[in-house]
CSV table of C-alpha atoms in Angstrom, one decimal:
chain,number,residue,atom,x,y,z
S,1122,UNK,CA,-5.6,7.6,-18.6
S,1123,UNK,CA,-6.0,8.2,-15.0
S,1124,UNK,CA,-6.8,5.1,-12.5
S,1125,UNK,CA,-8.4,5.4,-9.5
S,1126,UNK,CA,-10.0,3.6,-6.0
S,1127,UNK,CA,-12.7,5.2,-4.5
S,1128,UNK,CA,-13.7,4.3,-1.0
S,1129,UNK,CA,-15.8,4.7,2.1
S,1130,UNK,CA,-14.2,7.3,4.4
S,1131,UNK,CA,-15.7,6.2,8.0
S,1132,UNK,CA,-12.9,8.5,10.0
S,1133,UNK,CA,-11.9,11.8,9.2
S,1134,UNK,CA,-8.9,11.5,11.4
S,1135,UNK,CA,-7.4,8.4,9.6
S,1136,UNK,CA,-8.5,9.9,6.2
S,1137,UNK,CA,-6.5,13.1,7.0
S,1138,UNK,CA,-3.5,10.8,7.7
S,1139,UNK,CA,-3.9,8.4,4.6
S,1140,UNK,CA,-4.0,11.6,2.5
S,1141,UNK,CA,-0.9,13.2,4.3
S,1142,UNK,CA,0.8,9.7,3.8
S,1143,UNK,CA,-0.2,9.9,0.5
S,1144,UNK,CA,1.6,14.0,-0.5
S,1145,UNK,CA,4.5,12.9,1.3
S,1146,UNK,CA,5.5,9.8,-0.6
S,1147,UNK,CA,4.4,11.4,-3.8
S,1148,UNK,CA,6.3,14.1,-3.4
S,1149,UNK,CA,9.6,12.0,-2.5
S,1150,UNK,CA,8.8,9.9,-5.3
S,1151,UNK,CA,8.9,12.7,-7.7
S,1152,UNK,CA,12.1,13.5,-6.1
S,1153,UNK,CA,13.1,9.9,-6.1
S,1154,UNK,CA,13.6,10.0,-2.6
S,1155,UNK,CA,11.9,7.0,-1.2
S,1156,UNK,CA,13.7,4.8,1.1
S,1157,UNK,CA,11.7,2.1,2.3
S,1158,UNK,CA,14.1,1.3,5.6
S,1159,UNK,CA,13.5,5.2,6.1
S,1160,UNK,CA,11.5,5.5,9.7
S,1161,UNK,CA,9.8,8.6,8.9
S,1162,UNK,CA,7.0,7.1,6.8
S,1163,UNK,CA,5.7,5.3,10.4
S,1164,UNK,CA,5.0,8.5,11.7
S,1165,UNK,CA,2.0,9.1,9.0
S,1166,UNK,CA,0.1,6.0,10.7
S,1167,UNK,CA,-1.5,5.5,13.8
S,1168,UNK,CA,-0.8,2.9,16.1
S,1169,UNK,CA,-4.3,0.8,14.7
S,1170,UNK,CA,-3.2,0.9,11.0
S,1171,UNK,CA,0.4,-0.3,11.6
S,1172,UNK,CA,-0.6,-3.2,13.4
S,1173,UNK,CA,-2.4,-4.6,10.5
S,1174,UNK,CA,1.0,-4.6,9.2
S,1175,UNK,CA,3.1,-8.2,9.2
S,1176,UNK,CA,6.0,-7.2,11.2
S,1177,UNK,CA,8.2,-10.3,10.8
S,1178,UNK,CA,11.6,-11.4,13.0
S,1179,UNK,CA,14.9,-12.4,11.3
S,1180,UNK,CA,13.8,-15.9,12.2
S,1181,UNK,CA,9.6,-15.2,10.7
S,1182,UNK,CA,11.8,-14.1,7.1
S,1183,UNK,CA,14.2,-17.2,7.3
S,1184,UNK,CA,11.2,-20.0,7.8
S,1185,UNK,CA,9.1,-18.1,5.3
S,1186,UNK,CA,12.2,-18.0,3.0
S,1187,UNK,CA,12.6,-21.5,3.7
S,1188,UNK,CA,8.8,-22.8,2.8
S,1189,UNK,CA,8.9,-20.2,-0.7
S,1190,UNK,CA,11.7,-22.4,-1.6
S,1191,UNK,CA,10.4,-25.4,-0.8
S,1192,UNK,CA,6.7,-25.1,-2.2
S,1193,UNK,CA,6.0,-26.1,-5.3
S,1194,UNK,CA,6.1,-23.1,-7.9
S,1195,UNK,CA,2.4,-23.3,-8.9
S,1196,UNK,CA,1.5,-23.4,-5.4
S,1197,UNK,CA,3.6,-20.4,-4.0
S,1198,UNK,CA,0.4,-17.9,-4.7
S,1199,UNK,CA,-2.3,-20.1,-2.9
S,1200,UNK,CA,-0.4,-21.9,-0.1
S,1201,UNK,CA,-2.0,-20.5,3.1
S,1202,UNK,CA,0.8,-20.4,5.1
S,1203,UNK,CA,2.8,-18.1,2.5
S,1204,UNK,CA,-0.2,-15.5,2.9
S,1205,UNK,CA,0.7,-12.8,5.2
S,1206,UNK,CA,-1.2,-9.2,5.2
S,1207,UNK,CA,1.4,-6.7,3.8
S,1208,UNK,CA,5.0,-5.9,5.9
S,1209,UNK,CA,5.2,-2.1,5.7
S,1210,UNK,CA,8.5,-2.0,3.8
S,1211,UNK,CA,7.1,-3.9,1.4
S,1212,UNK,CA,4.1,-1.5,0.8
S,1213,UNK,CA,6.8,1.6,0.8
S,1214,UNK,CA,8.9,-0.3,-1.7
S,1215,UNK,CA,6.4,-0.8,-3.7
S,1216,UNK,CA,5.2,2.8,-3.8
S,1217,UNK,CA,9.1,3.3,-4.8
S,1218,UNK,CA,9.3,1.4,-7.8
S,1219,UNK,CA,5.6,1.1,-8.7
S,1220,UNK,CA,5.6,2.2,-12.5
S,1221,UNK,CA,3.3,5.1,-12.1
S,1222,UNK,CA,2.9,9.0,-10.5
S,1223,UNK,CA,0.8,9.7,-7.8
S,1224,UNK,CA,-2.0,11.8,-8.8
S,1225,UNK,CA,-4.4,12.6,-6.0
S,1226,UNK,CA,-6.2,11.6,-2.7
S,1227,UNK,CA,-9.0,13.9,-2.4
S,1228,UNK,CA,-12.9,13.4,-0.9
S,1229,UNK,CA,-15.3,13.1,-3.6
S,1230,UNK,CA,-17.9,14.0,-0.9
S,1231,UNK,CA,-17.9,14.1,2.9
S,1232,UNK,CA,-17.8,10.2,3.1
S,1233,UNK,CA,-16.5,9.3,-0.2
S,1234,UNK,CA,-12.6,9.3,-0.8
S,1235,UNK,CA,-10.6,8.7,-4.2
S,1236,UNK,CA,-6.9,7.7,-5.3
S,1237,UNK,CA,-6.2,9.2,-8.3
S,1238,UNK,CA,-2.9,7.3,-10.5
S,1239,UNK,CA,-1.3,7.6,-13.8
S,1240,UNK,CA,0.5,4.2,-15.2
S,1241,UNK,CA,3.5,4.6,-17.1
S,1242,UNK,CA,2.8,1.7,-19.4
S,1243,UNK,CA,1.1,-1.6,-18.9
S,1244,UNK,CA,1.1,-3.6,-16.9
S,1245,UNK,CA,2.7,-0.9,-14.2
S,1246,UNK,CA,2.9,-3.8,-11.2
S,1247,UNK,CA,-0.4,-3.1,-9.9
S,1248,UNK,CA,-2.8,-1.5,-7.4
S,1249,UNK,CA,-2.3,-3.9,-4.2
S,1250,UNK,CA,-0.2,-1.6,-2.8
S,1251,UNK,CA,-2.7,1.2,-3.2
S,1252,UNK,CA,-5.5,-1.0,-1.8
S,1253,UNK,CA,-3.5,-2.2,1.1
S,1254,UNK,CA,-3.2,1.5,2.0
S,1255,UNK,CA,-7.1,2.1,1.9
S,1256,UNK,CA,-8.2,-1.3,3.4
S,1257,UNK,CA,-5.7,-0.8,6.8
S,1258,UNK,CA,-6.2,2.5,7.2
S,1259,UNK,CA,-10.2,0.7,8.0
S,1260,UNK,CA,-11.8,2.1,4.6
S,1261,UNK,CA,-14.4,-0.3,2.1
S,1262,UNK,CA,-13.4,-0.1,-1.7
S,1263,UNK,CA,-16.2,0.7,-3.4
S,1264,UNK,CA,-14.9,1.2,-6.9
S,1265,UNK,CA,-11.6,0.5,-9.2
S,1266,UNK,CA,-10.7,1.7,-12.6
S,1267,UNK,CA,-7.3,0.1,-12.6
């Protein structure tokens, strides 16, 4: 069974890049190909969408290193000064080893756009990679079947 997102499409331009974005890394995960370190996948986002991207300094990663270790266990999740949008390695990383294939990104109708996916097993890691992708690229989910 398929899962998908569906969202709002407000720009055509970002749209055309999300779904770009979206071939590319399916087709290098297919060829398991994905390097998360690997520059290229920058040049499928515009200058807007990667700065809703944490970019952290050596120094950002050691002090939030440093307060995951020293925050209670149950608290880790819910601590507010552990929550940080997504760093874009992360997200590409995740699209690496996420336990799925990459179906489709295709508009449903001229303002309606859909991420198609295809879990492995369960549970395949989840979708917050997928929804990161939608949400900085400026687009409203509207509906999940995850």
């Amino acid at each position: 069974m398929n899962c998908f997102i569906e969202f709002h499409i407000n720009n055509e331009d970002k749209f055309k890049k999300l779904q770009d974005f979206y071939y590319a890394i399916k087709l290098s995960k297919e060829e398991e190909k994905i390097k998360s370190e690997d520059l290229k996948w920058i040049d499928y986002f515009d200058e807007d969408t990667l700065m809703k991207f944490w970019w952290p300094s050596s120094e950002e990663i050691e002090e939030y290193v440093k307060l995951w270790e020293r925050t209670p266990v149950e608290e880790r999740f819910t601590c507010e000064k552990l929550q940080h949008p997504w760093d874009f390695e992360s997200m590409i990383d995740a699209f690496a080893n996420g336990e799925y294939d990459f179906i489709s990104c295709e508009k449903l109708s001229e303002r309606k756009g859909r991420i198609e996916y295809n879990p492995w097993s369960w549970p395949y890691g989840g979708a917050d990679s997928f929804r990161a992708l939608i949400e900085y690229h400026g687009f409203k989910i509207l509906r999940e079947n995850i």
